[in-house]
XYZ file of C-alpha atoms in Angstrom:
481
model
C 162.634 -167.040 -3.640
C 159.097 -168.068 -4.616
C 156.990 -167.006 -7.559
C 156.981 -163.317 -8.411
C 155.483 -160.972 -11.002
C 158.149 -159.831 -13.465
C 157.743 -157.341 -16.303
C 160.237 -158.079 -19.116
C 160.913 -155.219 -21.540
C 162.896 -155.410 -24.819
C 162.301 -153.855 -28.231
C 163.470 -157.089 -29.903
C 160.404 -159.332 -29.791
C 162.294 -162.638 -30.066
C 164.648 -161.692 -27.225
C 161.767 -160.556 -25.043
C 159.767 -163.737 -25.610
C 162.813 -165.943 -24.946
C 163.454 -164.044 -21.715
C 159.828 -164.469 -20.687
C 159.977 -168.200 -21.390
C 163.069 -168.599 -19.183
C 161.543 -166.570 -16.328
C 158.334 -168.590 -16.541
C 160.360 -171.812 -16.349
C 161.818 -170.457 -13.076
C 158.291 -170.244 -11.687
C 157.581 -166.538 -12.158
C 154.503 -164.902 -13.634
C 155.700 -162.808 -16.579
C 154.292 -159.926 -18.605
C 156.171 -158.570 -21.644
C 156.432 -155.130 -23.280
C 158.304 -153.951 -26.371
C 158.873 -150.243 -25.625
C 158.886 -147.821 -22.713
C 155.317 -146.514 -23.151
C 153.927 -150.052 -23.353
C 156.004 -151.059 -20.306
C 154.780 -148.089 -18.260
C 151.142 -148.849 -19.080
C 151.499 -152.552 -18.259
C 153.392 -151.787 -15.055
C 150.378 -149.821 -13.804
C 148.068 -152.756 -14.544
C 150.360 -155.718 -13.731
C 152.023 -154.186 -10.619
C 155.267 -156.173 -11.053
C 157.594 -157.124 -8.212
C 160.623 -156.609 -10.499
C 161.108 -154.930 -13.872
C 163.728 -156.492 -16.157
C 164.441 -154.152 -19.056
C 166.792 -153.609 -21.967
C 168.651 -150.334 -21.493
C 169.144 -149.293 -25.121
C 165.771 -149.005 -26.862
C 164.616 -146.588 -29.574
C 162.517 -143.525 -28.652
C 161.984 -144.328 -24.959
C 165.108 -145.959 -23.514
C 165.584 -147.682 -20.182
C 166.458 -144.451 -18.325
C 163.195 -142.874 -19.466
C 161.328 -145.924 -18.204
C 163.195 -145.865 -14.882
C 162.388 -142.198 -14.222
C 158.707 -142.699 -14.975
C 158.452 -145.949 -13.009
C 159.769 -144.163 -9.926
C 156.601 -142.075 -9.910
C 154.281 -145.001 -10.603
C 156.015 -147.797 -8.598
C 158.688 -146.212 -6.383
C 159.415 -149.463 -4.493
C 159.776 -151.699 -7.575
C 163.412 -152.687 -8.279
C 164.545 -152.272 -11.893
C 167.294 -154.474 -13.387
C 168.779 -153.455 -16.741
C 170.227 -155.640 -19.479
C 172.981 -153.802 -21.327
C 175.570 -154.372 -24.056
C 179.225 -153.705 -23.398
C 179.000 -150.440 -25.319
C 176.433 -148.975 -22.915
C 177.988 -149.767 -19.542
C 178.457 -146.049 -18.797
C 174.720 -145.557 -19.285
C 174.086 -148.524 -16.966
C 176.243 -146.932 -14.265
C 174.254 -143.724 -14.660
C 171.071 -145.781 -14.266
C 172.401 -147.175 -10.983
C 173.007 -143.621 -9.793
C 169.409 -142.774 -10.655
C 168.047 -145.668 -8.634
C 168.193 -148.832 -10.749
C 168.779 -151.933 -8.639
C 171.495 -153.477 -10.851
C 172.547 -154.173 -14.433
C 173.706 -157.297 -16.261
C 175.942 -157.230 -19.320
C 174.875 -159.151 -22.442
C 175.263 -161.942 -23.444
C 173.314 -162.969 -20.366
C 174.813 -165.111 -17.647
C 171.630 -166.904 -16.590
C 173.041 -167.876 -13.184
C 173.882 -164.233 -12.418
C 170.473 -163.136 -13.684
C 168.722 -165.586 -11.382
C 170.764 -164.445 -8.360
C 170.129 -160.808 -9.248
C 166.366 -161.314 -9.469
C 166.323 -163.243 -6.192
C 168.224 -160.451 -4.434
C 165.955 -157.795 -5.905
C 162.936 -159.714 -4.629
C 164.578 -160.097 -1.207
C 165.099 -156.336 -1.090
C 161.462 -155.668 -1.951
C 160.282 -158.191 0.648
C 162.578 -156.609 3.233
C 161.132 -153.172 2.507
C 157.613 -154.594 2.818
C 158.522 -156.080 6.212
C 160.063 -152.776 7.251
C 156.782 -150.982 6.564
C 154.865 -153.614 8.549
C 157.285 -153.416 11.442
C 157.212 -149.632 11.433
C 153.453 -149.661 11.804
C 153.768 -152.047 14.730
C 156.678 -150.224 16.317
C 154.835 -146.915 16.272
C 152.837 -148.451 19.101
C 156.101 -148.723 21.004
C 156.587 -144.997 20.614
C 160.019 -145.203 19.036
C 160.751 -144.962 15.335
C 164.344 -146.053 16.011
C 163.421 -149.488 17.421
C 163.824 -151.331 14.118
C 164.258 -155.107 14.046
C 163.299 -158.282 12.246
C 165.839 -160.769 13.696
C 164.573 -163.481 16.029
C 166.516 -162.289 19.087
C 165.315 -158.694 18.682
C 161.734 -159.851 18.192
C 162.086 -161.484 21.616
C 163.275 -158.144 23.021
C 160.202 -156.419 21.574
C 157.952 -159.089 23.101
C 159.571 -158.515 26.518
C 159.079 -154.755 26.150
C 155.393 -155.252 25.351
C 154.931 -157.545 28.375
C 156.745 -155.475 31.007
C 155.682 -151.992 29.880
C 152.167 -151.945 31.437
C 153.509 -153.052 34.849
C 155.151 -150.911 37.515
C 158.280 -153.077 37.714
C 161.764 -151.632 37.542
C 163.607 -152.779 34.428
C 167.326 -153.368 33.996
C 168.506 -153.117 30.377
C 171.913 -154.581 29.555
C 174.010 -154.580 26.414
C 177.122 -153.175 24.814
C 177.501 -149.464 24.205
C 175.479 -148.333 21.201
C 172.974 -151.211 21.175
C 169.990 -148.928 21.853
C 169.335 -149.186 25.583
C 167.767 -145.731 25.796
C 165.605 -146.467 22.747
C 164.243 -149.563 24.512
C 163.660 -147.602 27.726
C 161.616 -145.021 25.787
C 159.596 -147.848 24.246
C 158.836 -149.218 27.730
C 157.691 -145.754 28.846
C 155.574 -145.115 25.753
C 153.723 -148.414 26.168
C 153.080 -147.850 29.870
C 150.272 -146.054 31.686
C 152.776 -143.238 32.289
C 153.125 -142.425 28.581
C 151.545 -138.963 29.024
C 153.930 -138.047 31.837
C 157.625 -137.048 31.572
C 160.374 -139.364 30.411
C 163.749 -138.209 31.749
C 167.063 -139.861 30.819
C 170.466 -139.119 32.322
C 173.878 -140.691 31.855
C 175.432 -141.122 35.290
C 178.919 -141.485 33.782
C 178.765 -137.966 32.312
C 178.068 -136.257 35.652
C 180.964 -135.417 38.034
C 180.714 -137.356 41.289
C 180.517 -134.097 43.231
C 177.360 -133.056 41.359
C 175.495 -136.334 40.889
C 173.524 -136.073 44.164
C 172.301 -132.625 43.164
C 171.457 -133.887 39.671
C 169.394 -136.756 41.058
C 167.659 -135.123 44.029
C 168.007 -131.390 43.430
C 169.380 -128.722 45.781
C 168.284 -125.681 47.758
C 169.766 -122.259 47.329
C 173.081 -122.016 49.162
C 173.475 -125.780 49.516
C 177.001 -125.493 48.080
C 179.219 -122.937 46.401
C 177.551 -121.786 43.197
C 174.045 -122.909 44.208
C 172.486 -119.463 43.790
C 168.944 -120.767 43.368
C 166.755 -123.771 44.137
C 166.926 -126.502 41.491
C 164.803 -129.669 41.238
C 166.534 -132.957 40.457
C 165.610 -135.503 37.809
C 163.422 -137.457 40.242
C 161.178 -134.422 40.704
C 161.243 -133.669 36.985
C 160.121 -137.221 36.226
C 157.296 -137.192 38.815
C 154.430 -139.333 37.545
C 156.560 -140.615 34.679
C 159.725 -142.596 34.032
C 163.386 -142.001 34.877
C 166.092 -143.788 32.888
C 169.462 -144.036 34.665
C 172.120 -144.971 32.107
C 175.512 -146.224 33.359
C 174.000 -146.947 36.775
C 177.252 -148.519 37.973
C 178.909 -145.073 38.005
C 176.833 -143.850 40.963
C 179.176 -143.504 43.996
C 178.742 -146.118 46.710
C 177.974 -143.481 49.376
C 175.045 -142.183 47.287
C 173.559 -145.607 46.581
C 171.970 -145.886 50.049
C 170.114 -142.605 49.526
C 168.952 -143.740 46.095
C 167.653 -147.006 47.552
C 165.692 -145.100 50.219
C 164.046 -142.888 47.585
C 163.084 -145.954 45.536
C 161.584 -147.760 48.534
C 159.823 -144.851 50.231
C 158.989 -142.597 47.305
C 160.327 -139.574 49.189
C 163.440 -137.434 48.778
C 165.115 -134.459 50.380
C 166.927 -131.937 48.215
C 170.583 -131.316 48.956
C 170.602 -128.696 51.722
C 166.852 -129.055 52.219
C 164.814 -129.915 55.312
C 161.486 -130.905 53.775
C 160.754 -134.327 52.302
C 159.125 -134.332 48.874
C 156.988 -137.209 47.626
C 157.789 -138.522 44.160
C 156.145 -141.191 42.015
C 158.723 -142.389 39.510
C 159.262 -145.637 37.635
C 162.998 -146.240 37.322
C 164.629 -148.001 34.383
C 168.385 -148.482 34.362
C 171.225 -149.684 32.189
C 174.901 -150.396 32.612
C 177.837 -151.839 30.712
C 179.379 -153.096 33.942
C 178.841 -156.527 35.439
C 177.037 -155.438 38.620
C 177.435 -158.861 40.224
C 181.199 -158.425 39.981
C 180.847 -154.871 41.282
C 178.943 -156.239 44.285
C 181.713 -158.777 44.985
C 184.277 -155.973 44.740
C 182.292 -153.878 47.228
C 181.526 -151.097 44.743
C 177.790 -151.673 44.409
C 175.097 -152.394 46.988
C 173.429 -155.765 46.650
C 170.089 -154.506 48.004
C 170.006 -151.726 45.386
C 170.839 -154.268 42.693
C 167.848 -156.458 43.608
C 165.590 -153.401 43.901
C 166.376 -152.276 40.336
C 166.864 -155.658 38.684
C 163.252 -156.859 38.967
C 162.961 -157.468 35.208
C 165.876 -157.873 32.798
C 166.116 -157.137 29.083
C 169.377 -157.912 27.260
C 170.149 -156.296 23.909
C 172.354 -158.339 21.564
C 175.207 -156.581 19.742
C 174.652 -155.770 16.077
C 177.122 -158.469 14.963
C 174.697 -161.053 16.403
C 171.721 -159.631 14.506
C 173.198 -159.011 11.064
C 169.859 -159.643 9.359
C 168.734 -156.319 10.886
C 171.482 -154.357 9.125
C 169.619 -153.788 5.806
C 166.453 -152.423 7.419
C 168.444 -150.306 9.897
C 170.492 -148.897 7.017
C 167.360 -148.039 5.025
C 165.796 -146.468 8.125
C 168.785 -144.173 8.615
C 168.974 -143.402 4.873
C 165.345 -142.241 4.979
C 165.991 -140.236 8.138
C 169.120 -138.377 6.990
C 167.886 -137.923 3.432
C 165.020 -135.887 4.871
C 167.352 -133.904 7.119
C 169.715 -132.979 4.282
C 167.278 -132.678 1.331
C 169.289 -135.344 -0.540
C 167.796 -137.659 -3.187
C 169.483 -140.793 -1.833
C 167.023 -143.675 -1.914
C 169.060 -146.715 -0.887
C 172.337 -148.623 -0.939
C 174.051 -150.437 -3.799
C 174.179 -154.233 -3.252
C 178.001 -154.230 -3.131
C 178.022 -151.553 -0.419
C 175.322 -153.421 1.476
C 177.487 -156.563 1.478
C 180.283 -154.523 3.082
C 177.873 -153.223 5.732
C 176.495 -156.699 6.479
C 179.978 -158.232 6.833
C 181.399 -155.512 9.089
C 181.613 -156.382 12.812
C 180.225 -153.049 14.138
C 182.143 -152.686 17.419
C 180.194 -149.463 18.010
C 176.898 -151.230 17.246
C 173.880 -149.230 16.026
C 175.454 -145.903 16.990
C 178.389 -146.628 14.659
C 176.036 -147.792 11.886
C 173.965 -144.629 12.214
C 177.066 -142.437 11.963
C 178.347 -144.377 8.937
C 175.043 -143.967 7.098
C 174.790 -140.272 7.957
C 178.301 -139.738 6.548
C 177.435 -141.715 3.413
C 174.263 -139.698 2.795
C 176.255 -136.466 3.071
C 178.840 -137.695 0.537
C 176.395 -139.290 -1.905
C 175.276 -137.099 -4.817
C 173.235 -139.796 -6.544
C 170.424 -142.084 -5.465
C 172.422 -145.072 -4.221
C 175.145 -145.155 -1.588
C 178.162 -146.976 -2.994
C 181.254 -148.451 -1.407
C 183.226 -145.235 -1.915
C 180.812 -143.357 0.363
C 181.499 -145.640 3.345
C 184.132 -144.821 6.004
C 187.674 -145.612 4.747
C 188.384 -148.301 7.358
C 185.202 -150.052 6.287
C 185.131 -149.452 2.533
C 188.575 -150.939 2.078
C 187.468 -154.302 3.385
C 185.847 -156.731 0.996
C 183.597 -159.365 2.533
C 185.762 -161.804 4.411
C 186.835 -164.953 2.634
C 187.871 -167.681 4.988
C 189.908 -170.694 3.967
C 189.651 -174.302 5.099
C 192.666 -176.476 4.381
C 191.815 -180.138 4.064
C 194.104 -183.059 3.236
C 193.122 -185.342 0.373
C 191.762 -188.736 1.310
C 189.051 -187.554 3.727
C 185.578 -188.994 3.685
C 182.710 -186.657 2.797
C 181.477 -186.906 6.391
C 184.838 -185.631 7.665
C 184.836 -182.754 5.151
C 181.323 -181.808 6.206
C 182.325 -181.922 9.864
C 185.298 -179.613 9.339
C 183.241 -177.174 7.285
C 180.478 -177.013 9.921
C 182.892 -176.566 12.837
C 184.876 -173.958 10.911
C 181.704 -172.037 10.040
C 180.632 -172.148 13.685
C 183.983 -170.691 14.749
C 183.796 -167.980 12.069
C 180.370 -166.900 13.337
C 181.522 -166.593 16.943
C 179.752 -169.805 18.040
C 176.413 -168.253 17.076
C 174.454 -171.350 16.097
C 171.471 -169.515 14.630
C 173.713 -167.474 12.336
C 175.762 -170.569 11.396
C 172.640 -172.553 10.494
C 171.470 -169.653 8.320
C 174.818 -169.453 6.512
C 174.914 -173.221 5.950
C 171.323 -173.278 4.723
C 170.117 -175.819 7.290
C 167.700 -175.663 10.214
C 168.991 -175.024 13.726
C 167.699 -178.476 14.713
C 169.832 -180.096 11.992
C 172.898 -178.158 13.127
C 172.352 -179.110 16.792
C 171.927 -182.778 15.850
C 175.229 -182.776 13.952
C 177.075 -180.959 16.769
C 175.715 -183.413 19.326
C 176.903 -186.313 17.146
C 180.373 -184.763 16.825
C 180.530 -184.309 20.616
C 179.530 -187.931 21.182
C 182.189 -189.116 18.725
C 184.809 -186.976 20.461
C 183.880 -188.473 23.851
C 184.097 -191.973 22.382
C 187.610 -191.229 21.077
C 188.720 -190.193 24.563
C 187.593 -193.457 26.165
C 189.981 -196.448 26.439
C 190.394 -197.969 23.007
C 189.421 -194.717 21.293
C 191.786 -192.731 19.119
C 193.199 -189.378 20.099
C 194.098 -186.513 17.894
C 192.208 -183.801 16.129
C 188.925 -184.057 14.257
C 190.773 -185.097 11.101
C 192.409 -188.121 12.689
C 195.465 -186.527 14.282
C 195.579 -183.366 12.186
C 193.203 -180.452 12.792
C 192.116 -177.991 10.156
C 194.828 -175.606 11.266
C 197.547 -178.257 11.352
C 200.488 -178.609 8.937
C 199.679 -180.005 5.528
C 201.726 -181.785 2.978
C 201.586 -181.150 -0.738
C 198.584 -183.420 -1.229
C 195.980 -181.105 0.191
C 192.845 -179.311 -0.911
C 192.127 -175.631 -0.206
C 188.430 -174.797 -0.040
C 187.429 -171.126 -0.141
């Protein structure tokens, strides 16, 4: 992290000045205070990014300072320095909203990491506020993102929304397809007209025609009154058809006619009704395969698939997890009148390392459960679902034989990291701390070397000269975790 404003607080003047000297050497701008009242006054003037305070101080201790800072600077992370005899008080401080604590004597490496993470959290929250202001224009408070691939999605939404084009939204279950469809509607010229969403998979096949186009009284058993369908209800606005692939083949021709002519006839009716509806759709199925199998009409596919938006799964946008978590914490805290304000760093690591097969829907449910269980201000690991809380962040192992060159070790580490991250090059580059261009250059070089080995005169075998990273090893080997 770059330079930051840090307020250092300790009643022992020598300790405080030494701490300030070290923080200044790290490039930070530092202000010092020797008691809680002095710290509170200087915090109002200095507006620190992080407060680093001793916990045990006479008269006004660290907890007093924390409680008063929450009113003055609610978004400023507070890190406490504590002796071994006051760890219980430090844990209580965490429950009341402190970011973290460090036991004396200080481990300077841990202190530096802790400050960097606290600053990252504050910067993330600042970006969240900026994004929320921008996303209000999209009409959906749940469309939260800062990752590169989701920023591209938002750009596509902004471009297609003002048009009249049909939009096909693809992605795994729980990735937020309906949220994106609402954003498209709310940015369009139809924003003041109805937005209607239905899930075609939840409607029995015998009733889906009536649900879409309506029915007249007596059209079938139980139809005791006239009922408009969702096309009529969405007149002038937008209709979102989720799980489009579930519409029966025999009904698809009628749907195509309504889309092309803008007219429909209720089930059992004789009069055609004009409708003006923009249709957005989504499906988990591969419609091209459905077309080949004869279960979906190709002409309907092209009519609805004018513009495509694909939503990546949450495991491919892990950098969005912290801001999504905070968004749901804020949402469910308000619903339940809880005082939860955030997530403990250890619990956040668990959330960021989880694969989220249920995507954002699963994340939302996990946070809602945690807010219900949490009695303090920070969600901890014990508040997470059991199948998640029991898993520490994954630690993968690379087994390498001794005698390798540094280039070969680097190659194995890069390829192993790429495999661990599901071949996601952007994520791998981030983990390795290199640019995507650097990673691509190295991968291209490895591919060229592999091709050269396969030519006459080249040498076969794995990337380690006949023994891959998963191959058998003798006693003379190195395990890198």
